[in-house]
PDB file of N, CA and C in Angstrom:
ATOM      1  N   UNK A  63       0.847  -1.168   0.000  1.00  0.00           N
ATOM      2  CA  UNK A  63       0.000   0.000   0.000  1.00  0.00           C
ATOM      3  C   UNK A  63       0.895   1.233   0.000  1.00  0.00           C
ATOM      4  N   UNK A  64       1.501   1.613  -1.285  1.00  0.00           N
ATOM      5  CA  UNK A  64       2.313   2.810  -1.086  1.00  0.00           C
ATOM      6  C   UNK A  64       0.984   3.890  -1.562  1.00  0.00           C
ATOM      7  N   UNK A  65       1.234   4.551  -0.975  1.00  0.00           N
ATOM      8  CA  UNK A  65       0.775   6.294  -1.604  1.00  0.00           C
ATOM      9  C   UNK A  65       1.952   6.916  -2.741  1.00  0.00           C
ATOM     10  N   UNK A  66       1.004   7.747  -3.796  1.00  0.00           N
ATOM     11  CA  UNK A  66       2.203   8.626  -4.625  1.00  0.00           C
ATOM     12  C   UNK A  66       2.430   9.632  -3.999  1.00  0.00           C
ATOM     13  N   UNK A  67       2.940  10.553  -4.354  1.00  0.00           N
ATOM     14  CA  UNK A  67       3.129  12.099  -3.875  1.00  0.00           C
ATOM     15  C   UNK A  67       1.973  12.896  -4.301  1.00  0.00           C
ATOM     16  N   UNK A  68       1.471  12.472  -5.112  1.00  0.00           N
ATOM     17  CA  UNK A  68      -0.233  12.841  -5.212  1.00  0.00           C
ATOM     18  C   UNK A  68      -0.994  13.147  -4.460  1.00  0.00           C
ATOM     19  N   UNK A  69      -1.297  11.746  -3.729  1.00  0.00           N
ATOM     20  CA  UNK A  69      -2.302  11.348  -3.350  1.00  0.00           C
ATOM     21  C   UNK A  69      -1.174  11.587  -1.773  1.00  0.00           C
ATOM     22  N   UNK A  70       0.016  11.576  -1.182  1.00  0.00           N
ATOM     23  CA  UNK A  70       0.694  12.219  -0.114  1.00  0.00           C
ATOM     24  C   UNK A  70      -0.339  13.518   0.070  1.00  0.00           C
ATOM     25  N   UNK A  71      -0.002  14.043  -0.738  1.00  0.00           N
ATOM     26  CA  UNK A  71      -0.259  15.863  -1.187  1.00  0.00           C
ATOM     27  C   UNK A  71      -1.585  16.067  -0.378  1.00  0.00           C
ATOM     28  N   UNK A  72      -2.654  15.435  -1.443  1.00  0.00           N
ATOM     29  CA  UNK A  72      -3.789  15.566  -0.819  1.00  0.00           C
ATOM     30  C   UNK A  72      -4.291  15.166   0.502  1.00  0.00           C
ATOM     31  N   UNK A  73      -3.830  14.275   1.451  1.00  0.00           N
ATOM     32  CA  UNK A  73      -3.850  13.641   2.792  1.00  0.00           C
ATOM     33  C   UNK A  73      -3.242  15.066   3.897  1.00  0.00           C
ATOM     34  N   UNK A  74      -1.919  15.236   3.063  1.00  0.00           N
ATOM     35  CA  UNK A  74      -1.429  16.228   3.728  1.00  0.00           C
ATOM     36  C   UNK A  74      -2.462  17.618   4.314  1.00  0.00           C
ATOM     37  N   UNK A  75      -3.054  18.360   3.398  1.00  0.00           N
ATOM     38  CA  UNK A  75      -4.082  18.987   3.054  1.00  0.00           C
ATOM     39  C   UNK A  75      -5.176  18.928   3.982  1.00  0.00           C
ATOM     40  N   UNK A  76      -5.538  17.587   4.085  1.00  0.00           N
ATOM     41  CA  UNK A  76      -6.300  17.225   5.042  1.00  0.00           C
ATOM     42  C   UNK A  76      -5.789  17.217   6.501  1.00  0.00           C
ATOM     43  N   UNK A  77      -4.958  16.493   6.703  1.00  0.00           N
ATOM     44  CA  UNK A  77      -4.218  16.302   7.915  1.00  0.00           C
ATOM     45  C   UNK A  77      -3.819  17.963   8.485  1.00  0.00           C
ATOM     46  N   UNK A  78      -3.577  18.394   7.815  1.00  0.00           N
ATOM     47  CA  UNK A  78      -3.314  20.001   8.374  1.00  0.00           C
ATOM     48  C   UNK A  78      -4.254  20.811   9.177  1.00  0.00           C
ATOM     49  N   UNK A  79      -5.144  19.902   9.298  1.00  0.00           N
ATOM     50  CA  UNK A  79      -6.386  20.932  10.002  1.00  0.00           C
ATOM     51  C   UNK A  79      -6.974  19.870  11.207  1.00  0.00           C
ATOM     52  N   UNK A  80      -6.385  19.055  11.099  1.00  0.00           N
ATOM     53  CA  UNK A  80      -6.575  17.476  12.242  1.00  0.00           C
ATOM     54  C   UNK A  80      -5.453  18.293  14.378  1.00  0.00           C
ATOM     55  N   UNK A  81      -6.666  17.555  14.850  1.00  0.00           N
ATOM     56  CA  UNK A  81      -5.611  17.610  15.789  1.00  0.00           C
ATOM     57  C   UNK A  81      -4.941  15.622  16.375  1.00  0.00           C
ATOM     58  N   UNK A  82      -4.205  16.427  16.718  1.00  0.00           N
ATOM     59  CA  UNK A  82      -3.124  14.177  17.545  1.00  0.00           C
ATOM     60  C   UNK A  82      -4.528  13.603  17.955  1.00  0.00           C
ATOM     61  N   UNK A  83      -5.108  12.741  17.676  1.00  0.00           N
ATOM     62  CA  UNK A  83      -5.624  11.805  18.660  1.00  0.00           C
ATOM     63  C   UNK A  83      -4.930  10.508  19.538  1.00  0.00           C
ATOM     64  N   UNK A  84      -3.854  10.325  18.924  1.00  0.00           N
ATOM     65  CA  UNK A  84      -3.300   9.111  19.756  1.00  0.00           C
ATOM     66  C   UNK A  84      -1.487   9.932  20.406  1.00  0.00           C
ATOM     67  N   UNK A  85      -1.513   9.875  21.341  1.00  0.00           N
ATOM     68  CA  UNK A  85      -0.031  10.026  22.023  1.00  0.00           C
ATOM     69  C   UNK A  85       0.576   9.070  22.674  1.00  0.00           C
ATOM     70  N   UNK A  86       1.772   8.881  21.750  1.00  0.00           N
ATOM     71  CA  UNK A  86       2.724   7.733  22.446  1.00  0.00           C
ATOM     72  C   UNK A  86       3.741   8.922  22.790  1.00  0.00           C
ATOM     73  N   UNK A  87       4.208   8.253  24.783  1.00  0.00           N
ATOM     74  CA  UNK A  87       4.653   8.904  25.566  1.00  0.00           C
ATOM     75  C   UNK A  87       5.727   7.888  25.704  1.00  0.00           C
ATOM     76  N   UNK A  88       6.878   7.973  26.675  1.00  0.00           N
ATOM     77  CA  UNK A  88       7.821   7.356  27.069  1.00  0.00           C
ATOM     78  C   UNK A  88       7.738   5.994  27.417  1.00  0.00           C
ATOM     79  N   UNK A  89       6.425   5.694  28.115  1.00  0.00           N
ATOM     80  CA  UNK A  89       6.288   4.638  28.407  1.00  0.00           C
ATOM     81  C   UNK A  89       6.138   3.441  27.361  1.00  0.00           C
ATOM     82  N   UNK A  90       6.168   3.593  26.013  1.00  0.00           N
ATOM     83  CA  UNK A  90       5.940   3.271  25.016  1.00  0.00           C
ATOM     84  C   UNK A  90       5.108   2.180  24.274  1.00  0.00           C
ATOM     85  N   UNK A  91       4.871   1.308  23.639  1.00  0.00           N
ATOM     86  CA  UNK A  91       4.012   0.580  23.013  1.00  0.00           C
ATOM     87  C   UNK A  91       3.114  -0.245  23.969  1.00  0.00           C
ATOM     88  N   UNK A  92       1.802  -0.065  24.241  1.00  0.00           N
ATOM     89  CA  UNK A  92       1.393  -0.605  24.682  1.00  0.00           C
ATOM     90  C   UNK A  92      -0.102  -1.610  23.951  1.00  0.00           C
ATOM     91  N   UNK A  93      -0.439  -2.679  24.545  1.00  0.00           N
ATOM     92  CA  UNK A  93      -1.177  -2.998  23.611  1.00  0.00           C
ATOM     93  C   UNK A  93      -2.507  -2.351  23.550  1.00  0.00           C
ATOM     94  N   UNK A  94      -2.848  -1.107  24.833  1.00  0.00           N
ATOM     95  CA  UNK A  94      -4.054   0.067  24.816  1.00  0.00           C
ATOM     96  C   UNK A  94      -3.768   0.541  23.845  1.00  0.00           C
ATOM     97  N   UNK A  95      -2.433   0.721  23.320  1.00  0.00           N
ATOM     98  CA  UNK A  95      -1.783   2.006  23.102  1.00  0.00           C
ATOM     99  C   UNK A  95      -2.629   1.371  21.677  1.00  0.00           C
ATOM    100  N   UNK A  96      -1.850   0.604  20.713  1.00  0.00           N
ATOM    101  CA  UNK A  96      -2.365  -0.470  19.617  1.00  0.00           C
ATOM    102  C   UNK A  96      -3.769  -0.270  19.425  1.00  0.00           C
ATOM    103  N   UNK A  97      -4.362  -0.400  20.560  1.00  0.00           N
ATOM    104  CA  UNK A  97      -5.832  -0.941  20.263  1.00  0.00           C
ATOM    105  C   UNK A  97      -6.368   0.265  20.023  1.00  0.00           C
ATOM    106  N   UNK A  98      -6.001   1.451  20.917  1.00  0.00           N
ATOM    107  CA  UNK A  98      -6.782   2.980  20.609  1.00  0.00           C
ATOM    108  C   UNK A  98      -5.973   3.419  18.863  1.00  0.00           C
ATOM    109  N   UNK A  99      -4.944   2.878  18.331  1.00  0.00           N
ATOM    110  CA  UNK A  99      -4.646   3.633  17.263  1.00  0.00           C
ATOM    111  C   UNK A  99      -5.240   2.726  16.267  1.00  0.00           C
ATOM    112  N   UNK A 100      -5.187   1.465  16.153  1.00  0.00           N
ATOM    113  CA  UNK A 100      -6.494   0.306  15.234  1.00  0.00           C
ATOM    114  C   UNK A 100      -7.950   1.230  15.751  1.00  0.00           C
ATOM    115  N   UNK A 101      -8.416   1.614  16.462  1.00  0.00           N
ATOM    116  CA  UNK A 101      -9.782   2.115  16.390  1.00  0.00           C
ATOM    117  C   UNK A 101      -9.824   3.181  16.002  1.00  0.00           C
ATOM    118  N   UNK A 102      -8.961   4.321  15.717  1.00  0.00           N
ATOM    119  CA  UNK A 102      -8.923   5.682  15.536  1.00  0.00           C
ATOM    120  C   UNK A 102      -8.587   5.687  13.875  1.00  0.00           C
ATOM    121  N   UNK A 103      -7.603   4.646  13.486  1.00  0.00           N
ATOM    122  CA  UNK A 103      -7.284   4.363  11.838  1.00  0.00           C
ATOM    123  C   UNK A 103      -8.535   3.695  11.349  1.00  0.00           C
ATOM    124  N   UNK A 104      -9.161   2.821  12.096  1.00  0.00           N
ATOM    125  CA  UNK A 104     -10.820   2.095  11.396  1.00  0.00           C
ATOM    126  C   UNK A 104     -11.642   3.343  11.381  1.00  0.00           C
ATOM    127  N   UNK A 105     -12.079   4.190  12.277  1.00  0.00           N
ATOM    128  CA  UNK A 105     -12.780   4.892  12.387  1.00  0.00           C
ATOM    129  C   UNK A 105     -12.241   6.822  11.395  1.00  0.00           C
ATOM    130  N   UNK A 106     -11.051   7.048  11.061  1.00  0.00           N
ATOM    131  CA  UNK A 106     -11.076   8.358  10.865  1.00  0.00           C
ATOM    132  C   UNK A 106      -9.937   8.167   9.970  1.00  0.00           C
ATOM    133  N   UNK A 107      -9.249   7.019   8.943  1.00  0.00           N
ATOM    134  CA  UNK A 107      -8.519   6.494   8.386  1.00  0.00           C
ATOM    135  C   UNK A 107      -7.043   7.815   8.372  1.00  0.00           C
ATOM    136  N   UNK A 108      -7.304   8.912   8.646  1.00  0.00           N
ATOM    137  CA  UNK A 108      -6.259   9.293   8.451  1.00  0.00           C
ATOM    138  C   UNK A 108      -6.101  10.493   9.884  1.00  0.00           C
ATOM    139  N   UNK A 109      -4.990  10.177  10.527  1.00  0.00           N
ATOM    140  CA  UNK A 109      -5.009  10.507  12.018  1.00  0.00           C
ATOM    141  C   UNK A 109      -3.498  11.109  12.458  1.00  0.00           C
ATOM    142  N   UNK A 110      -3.571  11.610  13.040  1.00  0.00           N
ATOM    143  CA  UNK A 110      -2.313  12.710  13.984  1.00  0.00           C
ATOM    144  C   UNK A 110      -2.009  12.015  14.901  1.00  0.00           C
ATOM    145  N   UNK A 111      -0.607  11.673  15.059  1.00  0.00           N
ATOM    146  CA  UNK A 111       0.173  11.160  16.266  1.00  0.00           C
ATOM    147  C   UNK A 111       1.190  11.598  17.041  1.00  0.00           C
ATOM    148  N   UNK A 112       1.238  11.777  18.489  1.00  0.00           N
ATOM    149  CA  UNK A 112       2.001  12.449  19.036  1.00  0.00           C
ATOM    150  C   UNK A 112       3.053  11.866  19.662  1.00  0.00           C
ATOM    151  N   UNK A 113       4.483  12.064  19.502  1.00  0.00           N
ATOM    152  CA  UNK A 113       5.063  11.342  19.737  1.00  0.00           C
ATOM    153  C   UNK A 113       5.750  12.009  21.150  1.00  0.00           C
ATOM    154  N   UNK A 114       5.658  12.047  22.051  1.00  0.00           N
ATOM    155  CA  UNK A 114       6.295  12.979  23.201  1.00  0.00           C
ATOM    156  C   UNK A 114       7.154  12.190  23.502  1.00  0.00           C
ATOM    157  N   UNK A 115       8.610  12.007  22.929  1.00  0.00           N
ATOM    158  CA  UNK A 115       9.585  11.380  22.954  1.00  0.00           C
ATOM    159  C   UNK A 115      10.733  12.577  22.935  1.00  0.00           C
ATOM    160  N   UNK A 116      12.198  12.713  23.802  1.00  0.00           N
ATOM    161  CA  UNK A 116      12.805  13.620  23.765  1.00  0.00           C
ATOM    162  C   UNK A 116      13.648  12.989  22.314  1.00  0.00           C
ATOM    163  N   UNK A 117      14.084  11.722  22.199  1.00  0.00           N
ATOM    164  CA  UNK A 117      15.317  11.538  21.343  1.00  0.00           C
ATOM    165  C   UNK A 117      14.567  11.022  19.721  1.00  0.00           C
ATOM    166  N   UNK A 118      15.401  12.061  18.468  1.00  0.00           N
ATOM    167  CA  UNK A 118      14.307  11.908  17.571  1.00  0.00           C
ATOM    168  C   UNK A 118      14.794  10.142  17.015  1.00  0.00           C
ATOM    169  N   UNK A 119      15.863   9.768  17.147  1.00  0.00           N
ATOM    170  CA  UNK A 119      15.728   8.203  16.556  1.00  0.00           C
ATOM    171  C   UNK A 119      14.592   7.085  17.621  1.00  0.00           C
ATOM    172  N   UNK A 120      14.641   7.374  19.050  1.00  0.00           N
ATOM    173  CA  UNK A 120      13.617   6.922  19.457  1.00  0.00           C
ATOM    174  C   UNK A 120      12.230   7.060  18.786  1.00  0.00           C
ATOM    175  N   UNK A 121      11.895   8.282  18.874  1.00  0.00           N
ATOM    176  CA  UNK A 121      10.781   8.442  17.685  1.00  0.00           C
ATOM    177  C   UNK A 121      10.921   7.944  16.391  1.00  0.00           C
ATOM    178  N   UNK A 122      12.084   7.996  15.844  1.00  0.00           N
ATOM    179  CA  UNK A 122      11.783   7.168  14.530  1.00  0.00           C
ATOM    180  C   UNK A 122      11.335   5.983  14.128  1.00  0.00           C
ATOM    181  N   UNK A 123      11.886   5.024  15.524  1.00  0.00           N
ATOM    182  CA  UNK A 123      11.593   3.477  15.645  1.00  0.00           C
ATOM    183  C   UNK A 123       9.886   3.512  16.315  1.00  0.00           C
ATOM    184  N   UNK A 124       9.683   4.277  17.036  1.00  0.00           N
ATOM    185  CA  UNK A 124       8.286   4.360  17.666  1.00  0.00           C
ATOM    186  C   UNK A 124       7.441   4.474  16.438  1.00  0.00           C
ATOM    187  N   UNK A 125       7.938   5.144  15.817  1.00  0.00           N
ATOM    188  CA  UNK A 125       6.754   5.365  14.201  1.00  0.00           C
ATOM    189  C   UNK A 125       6.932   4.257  13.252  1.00  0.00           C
ATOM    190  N   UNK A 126       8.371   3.507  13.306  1.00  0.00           N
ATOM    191  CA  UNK A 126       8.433   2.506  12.546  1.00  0.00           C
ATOM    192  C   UNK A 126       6.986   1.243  12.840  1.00  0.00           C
ATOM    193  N   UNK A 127       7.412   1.367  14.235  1.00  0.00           N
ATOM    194  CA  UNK A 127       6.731   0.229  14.758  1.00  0.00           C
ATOM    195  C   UNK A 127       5.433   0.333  14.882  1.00  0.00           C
ATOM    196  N   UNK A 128       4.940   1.638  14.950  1.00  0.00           N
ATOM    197  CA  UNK A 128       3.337   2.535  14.891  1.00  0.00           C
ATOM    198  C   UNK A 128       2.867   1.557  13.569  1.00  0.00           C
ATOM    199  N   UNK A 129       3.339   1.929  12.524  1.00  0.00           N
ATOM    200  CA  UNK A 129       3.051   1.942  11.333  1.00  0.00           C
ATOM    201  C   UNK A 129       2.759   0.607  10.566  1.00  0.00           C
ATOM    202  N   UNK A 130       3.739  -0.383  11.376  1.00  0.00           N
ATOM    203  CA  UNK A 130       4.084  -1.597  10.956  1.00  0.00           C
ATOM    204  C   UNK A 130       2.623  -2.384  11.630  1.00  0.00           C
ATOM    205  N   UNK A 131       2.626  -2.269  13.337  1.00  0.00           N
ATOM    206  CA  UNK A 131       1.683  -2.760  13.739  1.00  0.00           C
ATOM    207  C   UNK A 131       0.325  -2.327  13.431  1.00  0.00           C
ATOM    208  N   UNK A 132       0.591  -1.048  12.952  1.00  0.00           N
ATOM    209  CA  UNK A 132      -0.963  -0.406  12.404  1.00  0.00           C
ATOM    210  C   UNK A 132      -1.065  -0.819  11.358  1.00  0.00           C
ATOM    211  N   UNK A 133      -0.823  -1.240  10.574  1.00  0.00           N
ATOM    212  CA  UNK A 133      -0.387  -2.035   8.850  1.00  0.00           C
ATOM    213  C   UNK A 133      -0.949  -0.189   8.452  1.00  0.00           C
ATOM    214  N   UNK A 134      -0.495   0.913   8.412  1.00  0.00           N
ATOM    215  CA  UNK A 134      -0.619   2.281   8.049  1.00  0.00           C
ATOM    216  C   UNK A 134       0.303   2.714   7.268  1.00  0.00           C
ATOM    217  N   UNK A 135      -0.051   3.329   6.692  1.00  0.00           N
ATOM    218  CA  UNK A 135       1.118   4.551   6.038  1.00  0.00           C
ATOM    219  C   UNK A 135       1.338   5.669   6.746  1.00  0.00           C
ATOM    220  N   UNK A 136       2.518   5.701   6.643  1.00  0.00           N
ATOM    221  CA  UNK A 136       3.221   7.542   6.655  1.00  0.00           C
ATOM    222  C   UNK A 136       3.200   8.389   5.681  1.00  0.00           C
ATOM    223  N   UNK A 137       2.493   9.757   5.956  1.00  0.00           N
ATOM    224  CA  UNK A 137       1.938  10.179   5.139  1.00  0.00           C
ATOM    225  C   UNK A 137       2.944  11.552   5.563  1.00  0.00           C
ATOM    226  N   UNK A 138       3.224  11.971   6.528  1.00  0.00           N
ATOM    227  CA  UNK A 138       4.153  13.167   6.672  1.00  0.00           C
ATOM    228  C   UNK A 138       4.553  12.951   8.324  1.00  0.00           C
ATOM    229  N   UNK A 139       5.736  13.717   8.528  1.00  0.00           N
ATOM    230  CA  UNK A 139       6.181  13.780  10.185  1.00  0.00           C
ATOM    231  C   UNK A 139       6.895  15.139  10.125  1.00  0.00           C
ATOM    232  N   UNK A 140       6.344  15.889  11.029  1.00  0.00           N
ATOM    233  CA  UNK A 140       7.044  17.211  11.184  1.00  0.00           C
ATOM    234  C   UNK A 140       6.794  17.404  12.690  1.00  0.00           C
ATOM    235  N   UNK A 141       8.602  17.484  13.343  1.00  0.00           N
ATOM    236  CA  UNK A 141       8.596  17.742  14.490  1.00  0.00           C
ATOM    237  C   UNK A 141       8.405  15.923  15.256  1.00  0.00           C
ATOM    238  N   UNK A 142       7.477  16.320  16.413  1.00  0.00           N
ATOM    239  CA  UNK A 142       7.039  15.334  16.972  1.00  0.00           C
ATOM    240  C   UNK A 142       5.836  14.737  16.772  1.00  0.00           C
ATOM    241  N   UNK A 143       5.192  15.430  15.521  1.00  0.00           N
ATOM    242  CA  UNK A 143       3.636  14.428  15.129  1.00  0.00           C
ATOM    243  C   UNK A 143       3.975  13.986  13.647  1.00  0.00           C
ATOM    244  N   UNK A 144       3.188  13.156  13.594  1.00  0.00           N
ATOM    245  CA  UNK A 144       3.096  11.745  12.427  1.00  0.00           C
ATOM    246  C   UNK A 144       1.668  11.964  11.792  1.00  0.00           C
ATOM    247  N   UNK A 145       1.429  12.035  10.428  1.00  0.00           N
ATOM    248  CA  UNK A 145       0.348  11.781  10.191  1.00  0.00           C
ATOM    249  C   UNK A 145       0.465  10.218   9.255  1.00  0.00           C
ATOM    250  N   UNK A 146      -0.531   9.447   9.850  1.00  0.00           N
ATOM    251  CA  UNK A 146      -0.513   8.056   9.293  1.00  0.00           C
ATOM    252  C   UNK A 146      -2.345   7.816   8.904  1.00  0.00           C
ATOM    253  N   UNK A 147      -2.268   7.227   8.048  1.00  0.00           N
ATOM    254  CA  UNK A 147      -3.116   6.693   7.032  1.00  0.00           C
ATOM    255  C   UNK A 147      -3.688   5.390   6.272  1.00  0.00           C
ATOM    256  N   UNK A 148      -4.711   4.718   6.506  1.00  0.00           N
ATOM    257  CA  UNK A 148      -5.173   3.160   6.594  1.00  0.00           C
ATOM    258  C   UNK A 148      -6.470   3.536   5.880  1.00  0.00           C
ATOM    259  N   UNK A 149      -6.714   3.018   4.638  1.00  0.00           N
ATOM    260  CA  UNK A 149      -7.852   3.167   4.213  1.00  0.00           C
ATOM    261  C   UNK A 149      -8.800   1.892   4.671  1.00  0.00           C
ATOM    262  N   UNK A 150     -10.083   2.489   5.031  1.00  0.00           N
ATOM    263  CA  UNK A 150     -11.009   1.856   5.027  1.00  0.00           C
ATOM    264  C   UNK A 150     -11.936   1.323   4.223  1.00  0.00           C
ATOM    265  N   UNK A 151     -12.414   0.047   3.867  1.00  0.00           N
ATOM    266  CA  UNK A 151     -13.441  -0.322   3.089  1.00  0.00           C
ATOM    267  C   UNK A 151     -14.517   0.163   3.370  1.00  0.00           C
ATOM    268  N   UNK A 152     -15.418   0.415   4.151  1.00  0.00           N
ATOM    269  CA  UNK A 152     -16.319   0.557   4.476  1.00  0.00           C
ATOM    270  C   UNK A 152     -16.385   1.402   5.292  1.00  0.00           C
ATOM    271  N   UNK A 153     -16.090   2.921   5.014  1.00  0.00           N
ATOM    272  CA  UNK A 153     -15.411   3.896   6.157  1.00  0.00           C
ATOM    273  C   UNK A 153     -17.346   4.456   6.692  1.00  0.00           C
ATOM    274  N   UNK A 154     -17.247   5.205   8.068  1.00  0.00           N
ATOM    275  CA  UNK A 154     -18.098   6.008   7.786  1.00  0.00           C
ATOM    276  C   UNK A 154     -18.329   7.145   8.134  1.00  0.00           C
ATOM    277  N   UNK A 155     -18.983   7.482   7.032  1.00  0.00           N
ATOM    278  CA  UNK A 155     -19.036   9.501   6.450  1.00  0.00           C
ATOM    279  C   UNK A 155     -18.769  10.361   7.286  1.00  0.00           C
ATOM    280  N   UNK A 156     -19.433  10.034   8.667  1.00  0.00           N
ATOM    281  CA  UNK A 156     -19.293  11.020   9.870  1.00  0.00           C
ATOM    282  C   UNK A 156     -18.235  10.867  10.408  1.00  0.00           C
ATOM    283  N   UNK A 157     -17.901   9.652  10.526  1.00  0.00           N
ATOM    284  CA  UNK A 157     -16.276   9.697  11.292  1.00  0.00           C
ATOM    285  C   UNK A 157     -14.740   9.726  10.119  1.00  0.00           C
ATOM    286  N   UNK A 158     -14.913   9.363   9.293  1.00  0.00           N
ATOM    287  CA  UNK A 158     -14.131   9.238   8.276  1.00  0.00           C
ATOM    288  C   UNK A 158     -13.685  11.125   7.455  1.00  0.00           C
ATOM    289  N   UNK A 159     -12.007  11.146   7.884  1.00  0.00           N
ATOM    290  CA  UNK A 159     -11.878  12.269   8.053  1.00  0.00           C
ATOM    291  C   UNK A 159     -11.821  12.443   5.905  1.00  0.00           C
ATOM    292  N   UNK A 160     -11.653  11.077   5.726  1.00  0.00           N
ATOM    293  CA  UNK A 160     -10.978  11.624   4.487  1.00  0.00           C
ATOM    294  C   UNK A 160     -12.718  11.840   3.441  1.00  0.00           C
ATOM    295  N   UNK A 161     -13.682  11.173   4.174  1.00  0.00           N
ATOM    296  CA  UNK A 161     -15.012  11.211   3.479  1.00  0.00           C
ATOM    297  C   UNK A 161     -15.528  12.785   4.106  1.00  0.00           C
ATOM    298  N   UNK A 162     -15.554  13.026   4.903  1.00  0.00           N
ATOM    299  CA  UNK A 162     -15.806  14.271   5.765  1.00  0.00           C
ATOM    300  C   UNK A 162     -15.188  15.401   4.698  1.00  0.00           C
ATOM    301  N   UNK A 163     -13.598  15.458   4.435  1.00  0.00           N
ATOM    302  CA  UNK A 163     -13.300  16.446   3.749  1.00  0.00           C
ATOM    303  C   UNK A 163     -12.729  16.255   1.828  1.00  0.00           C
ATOM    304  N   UNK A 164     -13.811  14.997   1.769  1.00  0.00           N
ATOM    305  CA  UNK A 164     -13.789  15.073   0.355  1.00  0.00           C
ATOM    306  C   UNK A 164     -13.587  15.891  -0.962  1.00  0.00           C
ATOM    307  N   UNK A 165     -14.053  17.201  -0.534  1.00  0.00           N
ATOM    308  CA  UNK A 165     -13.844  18.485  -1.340  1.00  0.00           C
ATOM    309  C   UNK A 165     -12.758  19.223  -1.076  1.00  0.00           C
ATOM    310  N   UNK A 166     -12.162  19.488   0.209  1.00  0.00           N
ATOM    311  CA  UNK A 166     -11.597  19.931   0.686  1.00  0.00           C
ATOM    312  C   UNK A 166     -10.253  20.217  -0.418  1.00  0.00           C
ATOM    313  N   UNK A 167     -10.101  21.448  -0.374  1.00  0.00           N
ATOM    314  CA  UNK A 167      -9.165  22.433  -1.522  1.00  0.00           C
ATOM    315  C   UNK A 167      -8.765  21.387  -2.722  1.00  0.00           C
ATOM    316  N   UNK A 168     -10.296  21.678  -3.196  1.00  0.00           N
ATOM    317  CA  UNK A 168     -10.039  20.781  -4.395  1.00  0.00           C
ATOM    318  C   UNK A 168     -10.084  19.851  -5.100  1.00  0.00           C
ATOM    319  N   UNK A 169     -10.411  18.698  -3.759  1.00  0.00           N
ATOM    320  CA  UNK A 169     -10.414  17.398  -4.388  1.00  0.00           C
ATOM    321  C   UNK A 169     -11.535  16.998  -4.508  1.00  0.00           C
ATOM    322  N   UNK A 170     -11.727  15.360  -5.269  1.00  0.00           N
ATOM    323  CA  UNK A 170     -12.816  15.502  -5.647  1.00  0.00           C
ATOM    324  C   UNK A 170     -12.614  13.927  -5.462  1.00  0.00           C
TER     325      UNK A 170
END
């Protein structure tokens, strides 16, 4: 499941107006931790992550492993948040950020 820079672009766009719903803190991977970011990627396929980690290769492996166990994409990381991305089959409209801002600058 790669994304182009296209379809990056447009997520991005979206994601820019998102706030973190999931924060991984020091204490790190937990299987809450897992289960709240599988329900937040089913439910809003494309989501903000906070990584409150001081060292950035710690964070790098924290997102590796985000991503891997989330079967998600990385869609951008600036700073200490991640935006990651899991399309849904059967998303829905109200919770689904990417159905929600379907138009949004542009797209269609």
């Amino acid at each position: 499941m790669s994304l182009s820079q296209a379809q990056k672009k447009a997520l991005r766009s979206i994601g820019h107006h998102l706030n973190p719903v999931v924060t991984v803190a020091e204490n790190g991977i937990s299987d809450n931790l897992l289960a709240e970011l599988d329900r937040a990627l089913r439910d809003h396929e494309l989501v903000k992550v906070k990584l409150a980690l001081p060292d950035r290769d710690d964070r790098a492996l924290m997102l590796e492993t985000l991503t891997q166990d989330g079967n998600a994409e990385l869609v951008q990381t600036i700073g200490k948040v991640a935006l990651l991305y899991r399309k849904n089959p059967q998303p829905n409209p109200k919770l689904s950020n990417i159905v929600r801002f379907e138009h949004h600058h542009g797209r269609r």
